[in-house]
Amino acid sequence: MTNHSETTGSPENGDAAGHEPSTHRGAQGGHATPMGHLDCTTYDGHGGEHQVTLRTPAELADALPYLLGYRPEDSIVLVALHDRGGRGRFGGRARLGIPGSADDWPAVARQLAHGLVTGSERRGARPEQMVAYLCQEPGKGESGRQVMERLRGLAQKLRVECGLLDVPVIEALCISDGRFWSYCCGSEECCPSEGEAMGLPGTSVLAAAATYAGLQVRGTLRELRGRLLPWENASALAQEIALDTGSMAIVPRIIDGASRTGVAEETLQLARQIMQRFALAPAVSGTLTEDLRDDQLLDHDEAATLILGLQDRTTRDRAAEWMEGDEAVLALRLWRALARRCVGPYGEHAAAPLTLAGWVAWSTGDDLEAREALAMALGADPGYLFARLLHQACNEGLDPESIRRCLRAERGDREQPDSGSPEGAEGAEGAEAGHADGPEPCAAPATGRRRRTRSGDGVDAGAQGRGASGPRPRTTATGGTRPLAARVNRTRKRSVRSRGGDTDGDA
């Protein structure tokens, strides 16, 4: 058997999730394009207690779900290797969807290789080698081997782009139809031309070590996204009608500075009531069953009120304070449920609940769901600053505690009985921070039937119902607005300086 490489993994840290495509074609996701948004994930620690040595392509293929935390589909994955005493150690990971057109392969290969290498360099750990994976199931009438042959050119472009950066690809694997093929090994003994069958999930040495370390593979990316995607069922129309009706009543009140605070209090009070309802609901098993239970506990009018109310930055920032303990568990269930209710032309409104879901997941240690929810928030509204800042900070491996401290301070200041006029203080700071998180023009609704609020950092002034026309000014940072995004930005800069490094940014 050919000994391709000797790579050491550490399962307790090896499940720091690599991320998936953020192509920003909306919350539905989709194939990456050359202009796709790439996320490179840090991989900082290597524990000594649960190390596993991988020596063959079969072991590398089996390791992929444990490196990402989920089973990738229709994906290009690059994994960096760092030399530690003559052995490769897993480093950062980067993932994009496989483009449907071969014309896009050169740009995507360049983006993926450059993003991972430069991101690693910014952390002071340039990779010495790479492992590449191409994962795609056969199309109709296609075999796994045909998939491998069709993607051979993409594998070659990845090897060339990494080579141009002086980081050789030591192994490139194609995984399809329950088998894998190596693009680098020509030995029929270990890498036969008909492919090698993948082992049963959870039966390898790495799987045993990961289980011992308390790590799990979270199914597929599609299953994770399914918890956050908007409804496409018979109830979607009723939810859209509730959002239309709620817009006519709620949006004018948010725009009116005199009633804006009242809307925020009503929104937050309703959210607390729903969370309490969730807390009293009987436990069920399975994520699908859990989501169906929560959907049944939230009616259309309640969901519309919460979705529209969260378009106000002040309300959203206060809702972000539910980030720890049992409160965070209930809040995450609510934000997921609201994201599923942003149906039809209200897709942009999902940026607020998706960002809150991403923040709570990150705050409670679930980096995988955090990255996906934040990427989907940016898919719903690419200009949503709060999601952008959290997404970047999460991908850079920053500590969410710095943001939690900000939010605790916000809550403490507001609850101080002798703090004077909190509304006035918030308004003063909001005017300053609102400049960094400022409003922007709204896009017209996709259907052309209504003007509506969007999930950006303000609300449309003209979202008065169907058939309205005319200009649509956005709310400003006055009237008690104290956007957290600007404070997160300042906190993130302090955190980065304290760690002595720079941030990756987006490739």
Short mmCIF file of C-alpha atoms in Angstrom, two decimals:
data_model
loop_
_atom_site.label_atom_id
_atom_site.label_comp_id
_atom_site.label_asym_id
_atom_site.label_seq_id
_atom_site.Cartn_x
_atom_site.Cartn_y
_atom_site.Cartn_z
CA MET A 1 0.00 0.00 0.00
CA THR A 2 1.31 3.38 -0.93
CA ASN A 3 2.03 5.58 2.07
CA HIS A 4 0.95 8.96 0.72
CA SER A 5 1.36 11.09 3.79
CA GLU A 6 1.35 10.95 7.52
CA THR A 7 -1.06 13.45 8.96
CA THR A 8 -1.97 13.82 12.58
CA GLY A 9 -5.44 14.91 13.61
CA SER A 10 -6.69 15.85 17.03
CA PRO A 11 -10.42 15.13 17.21
CA GLU A 12 -11.19 17.27 20.19
CA ASN A 13 -10.11 20.30 18.19
CA GLY A 14 -10.48 18.80 14.77
CA ASP A 15 -14.21 19.42 14.73
CA ALA A 16 -13.80 23.16 14.63
CA ALA A 17 -16.12 23.48 11.73
CA GLY A 18 -14.84 24.44 8.37
CA HIS A 19 -17.39 26.49 6.55
CA GLU A 20 -19.60 26.12 3.62
CA PRO A 21 -20.36 28.26 0.62
CA SER A 22 -21.60 31.70 1.29
CA THR A 23 -22.32 32.55 -2.29
CA HIS A 24 -24.95 35.06 -1.17
CA ARG A 25 -27.57 34.10 -3.67
CA GLY A 26 -30.20 34.45 -1.00
CA ALA A 27 -31.02 32.29 1.98
CA GLN A 28 -31.62 29.32 -0.25
CA GLY A 29 -27.91 28.95 -0.93
CA GLY A 30 -26.67 27.63 -4.25
CA HIS A 31 -23.58 26.90 -6.24
CA ALA A 32 -20.61 29.16 -5.84
CA THR A 33 -19.57 31.52 -8.57
CA PRO A 34 -16.23 33.23 -9.08
CA MET A 35 -17.62 36.13 -7.08
CA GLY A 36 -18.63 33.83 -4.22
CA HIS A 37 -17.95 34.68 -0.61
CA LEU A 38 -15.31 32.45 0.94
CA ASP A 39 -15.03 31.62 4.61
CA CYS A 40 -11.77 30.31 5.97
CA THR A 41 -11.97 28.69 9.37
CA THR A 42 -9.30 28.85 12.01
CA TYR A 43 -7.83 25.69 13.50
CA ASP A 44 -5.70 26.85 16.36
CA GLY A 45 -5.32 24.10 18.89
CA HIS A 46 -4.03 20.56 18.80
CA GLY A 47 -4.68 18.57 21.94
CA GLY A 48 -2.32 15.78 22.82
CA GLU A 49 -4.81 13.38 24.39
CA HIS A 50 -6.80 12.19 21.37
CA GLN A 51 -4.39 12.33 18.44
CA VAL A 52 -4.95 10.08 15.45
CA THR A 53 -2.44 9.48 12.65
CA LEU A 54 -3.85 9.23 9.12
CA ARG A 55 -1.63 7.57 6.53
CA THR A 56 -3.81 6.55 3.57
CA PRO A 57 -6.30 8.17 1.19
CA ALA A 58 -9.04 6.03 2.77
CA GLU A 59 -8.32 7.51 6.19
CA LEU A 60 -8.19 11.03 4.79
CA ALA A 61 -11.54 10.52 3.05
CA ASP A 62 -13.08 9.22 6.26
CA ALA A 63 -11.74 12.18 8.21
CA LEU A 64 -13.48 14.88 6.18
CA PRO A 65 -16.82 15.02 8.10
CA TYR A 66 -14.89 15.23 11.38
CA LEU A 67 -12.77 18.10 10.07
CA LEU A 68 -15.88 20.08 9.09
CA GLY A 69 -18.41 18.91 11.66
CA TYR A 70 -20.88 17.86 8.95
CA ARG A 71 -20.98 15.80 5.77
CA PRO A 72 -20.33 18.13 2.83
CA GLU A 73 -22.39 17.94 -0.32
CA ASP A 74 -21.55 19.34 -3.75
CA SER A 75 -18.42 20.90 -2.29
CA ILE A 76 -14.79 21.81 -2.88
CA VAL A 77 -12.87 21.61 0.39
CA LEU A 78 -9.26 22.59 0.97
CA VAL A 79 -7.55 21.61 4.21
CA ALA A 80 -4.23 23.19 5.19
CA LEU A 81 -1.45 21.10 6.67
CA HIS A 82 1.32 22.47 8.91
CA ASP A 83 4.62 20.72 9.47
CA ARG A 84 5.11 19.65 13.07
CA GLY A 85 8.21 17.53 13.57
CA GLY A 86 8.03 16.03 10.11
CA ARG A 87 4.31 15.30 10.30
CA GLY A 88 1.48 17.25 8.76
CA ARG A 89 -1.00 18.73 11.23
CA PHE A 90 -4.44 19.84 10.11
CA GLY A 91 -4.86 23.58 9.92
CA GLY A 92 -7.54 25.86 8.50
CA ARG A 93 -10.27 24.68 6.17
CA ALA A 94 -12.09 26.46 3.36
CA ARG A 95 -15.11 25.34 1.35
CA LEU A 96 -17.09 26.50 -1.67
CA GLY A 97 -19.81 24.90 -3.74
CA ILE A 98 -18.79 23.28 -7.01
CA PRO A 99 -19.73 25.62 -9.89
CA GLY A 100 -22.10 24.21 -12.44
CA SER A 101 -20.00 25.54 -15.32
CA ALA A 102 -16.41 24.47 -15.91
CA ASP A 103 -15.70 28.02 -17.11
CA ASP A 104 -15.91 29.12 -13.47
CA TRP A 105 -13.42 26.56 -12.17
CA PRO A 106 -10.23 28.62 -12.57
CA ALA A 107 -11.62 31.59 -10.65
CA VAL A 108 -13.07 29.44 -7.88
CA ALA A 109 -9.85 27.42 -7.51
CA ARG A 110 -7.85 30.64 -7.30
CA GLN A 111 -10.25 32.14 -4.76
CA LEU A 112 -10.23 29.06 -2.56
CA ALA A 113 -6.45 28.57 -2.57
CA HIS A 114 -5.64 32.25 -2.12
CA GLY A 115 -8.21 32.71 0.64
CA LEU A 116 -6.97 29.80 2.73
CA VAL A 117 -3.26 30.56 2.30
CA THR A 118 -3.53 34.29 2.99
CA GLY A 119 -5.84 33.68 5.92
CA SER A 120 -3.35 31.28 7.44
CA GLU A 121 -0.51 33.76 6.85
CA ARG A 122 -2.36 36.46 8.73
CA ARG A 123 -2.42 34.17 11.73
CA GLY A 124 1.30 33.58 11.37
CA ALA A 125 1.01 29.97 10.25
CA ARG A 126 1.46 29.61 6.49
CA PRO A 127 0.56 26.05 5.45
CA GLU A 128 3.23 23.81 4.02
CA GLN A 129 0.85 21.45 2.20
CA MET A 130 -2.80 20.99 1.24
CA VAL A 131 -5.33 18.21 0.97
CA ALA A 132 -8.15 18.80 -1.53
CA TYR A 133 -11.58 17.16 -1.60
CA LEU A 134 -14.25 17.20 -4.31
CA CYS A 135 -17.61 15.92 -3.07
CA GLN A 136 -20.52 15.50 -5.47
CA GLU A 137 -23.21 12.89 -5.95
CA PRO A 138 -23.87 11.54 -9.45
CA GLY A 139 -26.51 13.13 -11.60
CA LYS A 140 -29.24 11.18 -13.36
CA GLY A 141 -27.70 8.38 -15.38
CA GLU A 142 -24.19 9.18 -14.09
CA SER A 143 -21.85 6.96 -12.08
CA GLY A 144 -19.46 7.94 -9.34
CA ARG A 145 -16.52 7.22 -11.61
CA GLN A 146 -17.96 9.54 -14.25
CA VAL A 147 -18.27 12.28 -11.63
CA MET A 148 -14.61 11.74 -10.76
CA GLU A 149 -13.54 12.01 -14.40
CA ARG A 150 -15.72 15.07 -15.00
CA LEU A 151 -14.17 16.86 -12.03
CA ARG A 152 -10.59 15.89 -12.84
CA GLY A 153 -9.96 19.27 -14.47
CA LEU A 154 -11.15 21.06 -11.34
CA ALA A 155 -8.80 19.00 -9.18
CA GLN A 156 -5.94 19.91 -11.51
CA LYS A 157 -6.74 23.62 -11.31
CA LEU A 158 -6.73 23.41 -7.50
CA ARG A 159 -3.31 21.77 -7.60
CA VAL A 160 -1.98 24.41 -9.99
CA GLU A 161 -3.31 27.34 -7.96
CA CYS A 162 -1.90 25.96 -4.72
CA GLY A 163 1.40 25.25 -6.46
CA LEU A 164 1.61 28.85 -7.65
CA LEU A 165 1.47 29.82 -3.97
CA ASP A 166 4.25 27.31 -3.18
CA VAL A 167 1.88 25.11 -1.20
CA PRO A 168 1.70 21.68 -2.90
CA VAL A 169 -1.45 19.55 -2.82
CA ILE A 170 -0.22 16.20 -1.51
CA GLU A 171 -3.56 14.48 -1.96
CA ALA A 172 -6.71 15.28 -3.97
CA LEU A 173 -9.74 13.05 -3.45
CA CYS A 174 -13.09 12.77 -5.16
CA ILE A 175 -15.93 11.38 -3.01
CA SER A 176 -19.06 10.29 -4.84
CA ASP A 177 -21.72 7.59 -4.59
CA GLY A 178 -20.23 6.06 -1.45
CA ARG A 179 -16.75 5.66 -2.97
CA PHE A 180 -13.60 7.72 -3.24
CA TRP A 181 -10.88 8.15 -5.85
CA SER A 182 -7.43 9.69 -5.59
CA TYR A 183 -6.23 12.10 -8.28
CA CYS A 184 -2.66 11.80 -6.98
CA CYS A 185 -2.16 8.06 -6.60
CA GLY A 186 -1.91 5.70 -9.54
CA SER A 187 -1.57 2.51 -7.52
CA GLU A 188 -4.32 -0.03 -8.20
CA GLU A 189 -3.47 -1.65 -4.87
CA CYS A 190 -4.72 1.18 -2.68
CA CYS A 191 -6.57 3.39 -5.17
CA PRO A 192 -8.25 1.18 -7.79
CA SER A 193 -9.69 2.76 -10.90
CA GLU A 194 -13.23 1.73 -9.92
CA GLY A 195 -12.81 3.58 -6.64
CA GLU A 196 -12.63 2.39 -3.06
CA ALA A 197 -15.78 1.98 -1.00
CA MET A 198 -16.12 4.35 1.92
CA GLY A 199 -16.38 2.66 5.29
CA LEU A 200 -19.61 2.71 7.27
CA PRO A 201 -19.95 6.06 9.03
CA GLY A 202 -18.69 5.97 12.58
CA THR A 203 -16.62 2.78 12.25
CA SER A 204 -13.12 4.18 11.69
CA VAL A 205 -10.36 4.82 14.19
CA LEU A 206 -10.89 8.55 13.79
CA ALA A 207 -14.63 8.18 14.38
CA ALA A 208 -13.96 6.24 17.58
CA ALA A 209 -11.50 8.87 18.79
CA ALA A 210 -13.93 11.67 17.95
CA THR A 211 -16.75 9.90 19.81
CA TYR A 212 -14.46 9.40 22.79
CA ALA A 213 -13.70 13.12 22.71
CA GLY A 214 -17.44 13.91 22.71
CA LEU A 215 -17.59 15.14 19.10
CA GLN A 216 -20.34 14.46 16.59
CA VAL A 217 -20.96 14.86 12.87
CA ARG A 218 -24.09 16.96 12.46
CA GLY A 219 -25.56 15.29 9.38
CA THR A 220 -25.40 17.25 6.15
CA LEU A 221 -25.26 20.94 5.47
CA ARG A 222 -28.64 20.71 3.76
CA GLU A 223 -30.20 19.39 6.97
CA LEU A 224 -28.70 22.21 9.00
CA ARG A 225 -29.95 24.82 6.54
CA GLY A 226 -33.38 23.26 6.51
CA ARG A 227 -33.95 24.50 10.06
CA LEU A 228 -33.45 28.09 8.91
CA LEU A 229 -34.96 28.22 5.42
CA PRO A 230 -38.35 29.89 4.86
CA TRP A 231 -41.45 27.78 4.53
CA GLU A 232 -42.50 26.50 1.13
CA ASN A 233 -45.73 24.84 2.21
CA ALA A 234 -49.44 25.58 2.35
CA SER A 235 -49.01 27.77 5.45
CA ALA A 236 -46.61 30.16 3.70
CA LEU A 237 -49.41 32.16 2.06
CA ALA A 238 -51.20 32.68 5.39
CA GLN A 239 -47.92 33.86 6.93
CA GLU A 240 -47.34 36.27 4.03
CA ILE A 241 -50.81 37.75 4.49
CA ALA A 242 -50.10 38.21 8.21
CA LEU A 243 -46.87 40.02 7.36
CA ASP A 244 -48.71 42.27 4.89
CA THR A 245 -51.32 43.13 7.50
CA GLY A 246 -48.75 43.64 10.24
CA SER A 247 -46.67 45.93 8.05
CA MET A 248 -49.53 48.41 7.69
CA ALA A 249 -49.96 48.61 11.47
CA ILE A 250 -46.40 48.31 12.78
CA VAL A 251 -44.11 50.03 10.28
CA PRO A 252 -45.64 53.52 10.65
CA ARG A 253 -45.27 53.21 14.41
CA ILE A 254 -41.59 52.29 14.11
CA ILE A 255 -40.98 55.24 11.81
CA ASP A 256 -42.72 57.59 14.24
CA GLY A 257 -40.14 58.41 16.92
CA ALA A 258 -42.86 58.95 19.52
CA SER A 259 -44.20 55.40 19.25
CA ARG A 260 -41.00 53.58 18.34
CA THR A 261 -40.05 52.77 21.93
CA GLY A 262 -43.50 51.35 22.52
CA VAL A 263 -43.16 49.01 19.55
CA ALA A 264 -39.81 47.81 20.88
CA GLU A 265 -41.28 47.02 24.31
CA GLU A 266 -44.25 45.23 22.78
CA THR A 267 -42.01 43.18 20.50
CA LEU A 268 -39.68 42.13 23.29
CA GLN A 269 -42.56 41.34 25.65
CA LEU A 270 -44.19 39.14 23.01
CA ALA A 271 -40.87 37.40 22.38
CA ARG A 272 -40.56 36.66 26.10
CA GLN A 273 -44.06 35.22 26.14
CA ILE A 274 -43.30 32.93 23.21
CA MET A 275 -40.05 31.80 24.83
CA GLN A 276 -41.95 30.96 28.01
CA ARG A 277 -44.45 29.02 25.90
CA PHE A 278 -41.54 27.11 24.35
CA ALA A 279 -40.14 26.37 27.81
CA LEU A 280 -43.42 24.75 28.92
CA ALA A 281 -43.82 22.65 25.79
CA PRO A 282 -43.17 18.91 26.16
CA ALA A 283 -39.80 17.66 24.96
CA VAL A 284 -39.63 15.72 21.70
CA SER A 285 -36.79 13.90 19.94
CA GLY A 286 -35.29 14.82 16.58
CA THR A 287 -34.58 18.22 15.11
CA LEU A 288 -37.43 18.02 12.58
CA THR A 289 -39.93 17.14 15.29
CA GLU A 290 -38.60 19.93 17.50
CA ASP A 291 -39.01 22.49 14.75
CA LEU A 292 -42.54 21.32 13.92
CA ARG A 293 -43.47 21.61 17.61
CA ASP A 294 -42.14 25.17 17.77
CA ASP A 295 -43.94 26.11 14.55
CA GLN A 296 -47.22 24.95 16.05
CA LEU A 297 -46.63 27.06 19.17
CA LEU A 298 -46.23 30.28 17.17
CA ASP A 299 -49.18 31.68 15.22
CA HIS A 300 -48.92 33.75 12.05
CA ASP A 301 -49.80 37.12 13.60
CA GLU A 302 -47.32 36.65 16.44
CA ALA A 303 -44.56 35.72 14.01
CA ALA A 304 -45.34 38.74 11.81
CA THR A 305 -45.26 41.10 14.80
CA LEU A 306 -41.89 39.78 15.92
CA ILE A 307 -40.31 39.74 12.46
CA LEU A 308 -41.37 43.31 11.73
CA GLY A 309 -40.43 44.56 15.19
CA LEU A 310 -36.92 43.10 14.89
CA GLN A 311 -36.23 45.25 11.83
CA ASP A 312 -35.53 48.06 14.32
CA ARG A 313 -31.90 47.97 15.41
CA THR A 314 -32.58 48.93 19.01
CA THR A 315 -35.05 46.09 19.41
CA ARG A 316 -32.72 43.63 17.71
CA ASP A 317 -29.80 44.61 19.93
CA ARG A 318 -31.84 44.17 23.07
CA ALA A 319 -33.02 40.76 21.85
CA ALA A 320 -29.36 39.81 21.38
CA GLU A 321 -28.97 39.98 25.18
CA TRP A 322 -30.69 36.58 25.43
CA MET A 323 -27.43 34.78 24.82
CA GLU A 324 -26.62 32.59 27.83
CA GLY A 325 -27.98 29.60 29.69
CA ASP A 326 -31.58 28.43 29.34
CA GLU A 327 -32.55 31.83 27.98
CA ALA A 328 -30.23 31.32 25.01
CA VAL A 329 -31.66 27.88 24.25
CA LEU A 330 -35.19 29.27 24.08
CA ALA A 331 -34.12 32.34 22.12
CA LEU A 332 -32.37 30.21 19.51
CA ARG A 333 -35.53 28.18 19.00
CA LEU A 334 -37.49 31.39 18.52
CA TRP A 335 -35.02 32.92 16.05
CA ARG A 336 -35.01 29.73 13.99
CA ALA A 337 -38.81 29.69 13.92
CA LEU A 338 -38.95 33.34 12.83
CA ALA A 339 -36.40 32.76 10.07
CA ARG A 340 -38.66 30.01 8.72
CA ARG A 341 -41.57 32.51 8.63
CA CYS A 342 -39.80 35.06 6.40
CA VAL A 343 -41.64 33.75 3.38
CA GLY A 344 -42.05 34.97 -0.19
CA PRO A 345 -41.08 38.60 -0.75
CA TYR A 346 -40.19 38.97 2.93
CA GLY A 347 -36.97 37.02 2.50
CA GLU A 348 -34.81 40.05 3.30
CA HIS A 349 -36.47 40.32 6.69
CA ALA A 350 -34.79 37.04 7.64
CA ALA A 351 -31.47 38.86 8.11
CA ALA A 352 -32.48 39.94 11.63
CA PRO A 353 -33.62 36.56 13.07
CA LEU A 354 -30.84 34.73 11.21
CA THR A 355 -28.22 37.08 12.66
CA LEU A 356 -29.66 36.61 16.13
CA ALA A 357 -29.66 32.83 15.64
CA GLY A 358 -26.03 32.98 14.50
CA TRP A 359 -25.05 35.15 17.43
CA VAL A 360 -26.73 32.93 20.04
CA ALA A 361 -25.25 29.79 18.47
CA TRP A 362 -21.77 31.32 18.51
CA SER A 363 -22.22 32.60 22.06
CA THR A 364 -23.18 29.11 23.24
CA GLY A 365 -20.30 27.37 21.47
CA ASP A 366 -21.95 26.06 18.28
CA ASP A 367 -19.65 27.58 15.67
CA LEU A 368 -21.05 25.45 12.86
CA GLU A 369 -24.63 26.69 13.12
CA ALA A 370 -23.34 30.18 13.86
CA ARG A 371 -21.39 30.39 10.62
CA GLU A 372 -24.20 28.99 8.54
CA ALA A 373 -26.88 31.23 10.06
CA LEU A 374 -24.71 34.32 9.64
CA ALA A 375 -23.86 33.37 6.06
CA MET A 376 -27.57 32.94 5.35
CA ALA A 377 -28.26 36.33 6.93
CA LEU A 378 -25.80 37.86 4.50
CA GLY A 379 -27.50 35.94 1.72
CA ALA A 380 -30.79 37.57 2.72
CA ASP A 381 -29.19 41.03 2.95
CA PRO A 382 -25.53 41.33 1.92
CA GLY A 383 -25.29 44.77 3.49
CA TYR A 384 -26.44 43.73 6.95
CA LEU A 385 -23.54 45.08 9.00
CA PHE A 386 -24.22 43.26 12.26
CA ALA A 387 -24.17 39.90 10.45
CA ARG A 388 -21.01 40.83 8.57
CA LEU A 389 -19.12 41.75 11.72
CA LEU A 390 -20.23 38.66 13.62
CA HIS A 391 -19.51 36.41 10.64
CA GLN A 392 -15.99 37.71 10.29
CA ALA A 393 -15.29 37.58 14.01
CA CYS A 394 -16.60 34.01 14.24
CA ASN A 395 -14.51 32.88 11.27
CA GLU A 396 -11.41 34.50 12.77
CA GLY A 397 -11.83 32.53 15.96
CA LEU A 398 -12.33 35.58 18.18
CA ASP A 399 -13.79 35.12 21.65
CA PRO A 400 -17.51 36.03 21.81
CA GLU A 401 -17.06 37.00 25.45
CA SER A 402 -16.03 40.52 24.44
CA ILE A 403 -19.44 41.01 22.79
CA ARG A 404 -21.23 39.35 25.69
CA ARG A 405 -19.61 41.89 28.01
CA CYS A 406 -20.98 44.72 25.86
CA LEU A 407 -24.47 43.28 25.98
CA ARG A 408 -24.35 42.67 29.72
CA ALA A 409 -23.28 46.27 30.19
CA GLU A 410 -26.15 47.45 27.98
CA ARG A 411 -28.65 45.50 30.05
CA GLY A 412 -27.12 46.63 33.33
CA ASP A 413 -27.17 50.29 32.30
CA ARG A 414 -30.79 50.07 31.24
CA GLU A 415 -31.86 48.35 34.46
CA GLN A 416 -30.16 50.90 36.74
CA PRO A 417 -32.99 52.80 38.47
CA ASP A 418 -30.89 55.98 38.90
CA SER A 419 -29.31 56.11 35.46
CA GLY A 420 -31.31 59.12 34.40
CA SER A 421 -32.97 58.93 31.02
CA PRO A 422 -31.75 55.80 29.21
CA GLU A 423 -33.62 56.79 26.10
CA GLY A 424 -31.76 60.06 25.88
CA ALA A 425 -28.39 58.41 26.51
CA GLU A 426 -29.08 55.77 23.91
CA GLY A 427 -30.14 58.38 21.42
CA ALA A 428 -26.90 60.30 21.84
CA GLU A 429 -24.73 57.26 21.29
CA GLY A 430 -27.02 55.99 18.57
CA ALA A 431 -26.41 59.12 16.54
CA GLU A 432 -22.69 58.44 16.67
CA ALA A 433 -22.89 54.70 16.06
CA GLY A 434 -25.62 55.03 13.49
CA HIS A 435 -23.17 56.75 11.18
CA ALA A 436 -21.10 53.56 11.02
CA ASP A 437 -24.20 51.37 10.69
CA GLY A 438 -26.06 53.85 8.58
CA PRO A 439 -29.15 53.40 6.50
CA GLU A 440 -29.09 52.67 2.85
CA PRO A 441 -31.58 52.75 -0.03
CA CYS A 442 -34.05 49.90 -0.17
CA ALA A 443 -34.47 47.52 -3.04
CA ALA A 444 -37.92 47.25 -4.57
CA PRO A 445 -39.94 44.21 -3.53
CA ALA A 446 -39.51 41.23 -5.78
CA THR A 447 -43.20 40.94 -6.60
CA GLY A 448 -43.85 44.62 -7.23
CA ARG A 449 -47.02 44.37 -5.16
CA ARG A 450 -45.99 46.15 -2.00
CA ARG A 451 -43.43 48.29 -0.37
CA ARG A 452 -42.20 46.62 2.75
CA THR A 453 -39.68 46.69 5.47
CA ARG A 454 -36.38 45.00 4.86
CA SER A 455 -34.06 43.23 7.18
CA GLY A 456 -31.35 45.85 7.07
CA ASP A 457 -30.47 48.22 9.86
CA GLY A 458 -33.60 50.30 9.47
CA VAL A 459 -37.11 50.12 8.06
CA ASP A 460 -38.79 51.41 4.93
CA ALA A 461 -40.90 54.43 5.57
CA GLY A 462 -43.33 53.51 2.84
CA ALA A 463 -44.16 49.94 3.85
CA GLN A 464 -47.84 50.78 4.19
CA GLY A 465 -49.36 47.81 2.39
CA ARG A 466 -50.09 46.71 -1.10
CA GLY A 467 -50.18 48.99 -4.07
CA ALA A 468 -48.42 51.95 -2.45
CA SER A 469 -45.99 54.00 -4.48
CA GLY A 470 -43.51 56.80 -4.01
CA PRO A 471 -40.20 57.24 -2.22
CA ARG A 472 -39.21 54.97 0.65
CA PRO A 473 -36.99 56.74 3.16
CA ARG A 474 -35.26 54.66 5.81
CA THR A 475 -35.32 55.28 9.52
CA THR A 476 -32.31 57.08 10.93
CA ALA A 477 -30.21 56.43 14.00
CA THR A 478 -32.21 58.83 16.14
CA GLY A 479 -35.07 58.13 18.48
CA GLY A 480 -33.24 55.91 20.93
CA THR A 481 -31.29 53.80 18.48
CA ARG A 482 -28.12 52.35 19.86
CA PRO A 483 -26.94 49.86 17.26
CA LEU A 484 -24.75 47.14 18.67
CA ALA A 485 -22.98 46.61 15.34
CA ALA A 486 -20.83 49.71 15.73
CA ARG A 487 -19.91 48.68 19.26
CA VAL A 488 -19.10 45.17 18.06
CA ASN A 489 -16.81 46.71 15.45
CA ARG A 490 -14.92 48.68 18.08
CA THR A 491 -14.80 45.65 20.39
CA ARG A 492 -13.56 43.40 17.58
CA LYS A 493 -10.70 45.77 16.80
CA ARG A 494 -9.67 45.80 20.43
CA SER A 495 -9.86 42.00 20.56
CA VAL A 496 -7.73 41.61 17.47
CA ARG A 497 -5.10 43.99 18.79
CA SER A 498 -5.04 42.14 22.09
CA ARG A 499 -4.34 38.89 20.24
CA GLY A 500 -1.47 40.43 18.33
CA GLY A 501 -2.87 39.57 14.91
CA ASP A 502 -4.97 40.80 12.06
CA THR A 503 -8.26 39.48 10.76
CA ASP A 504 -8.85 37.37 7.69
CA GLY A 505 -11.68 39.31 6.18
CA ASP A 506 -13.39 37.80 3.18
CA ALA A 507 -11.34 36.30 0.42
#
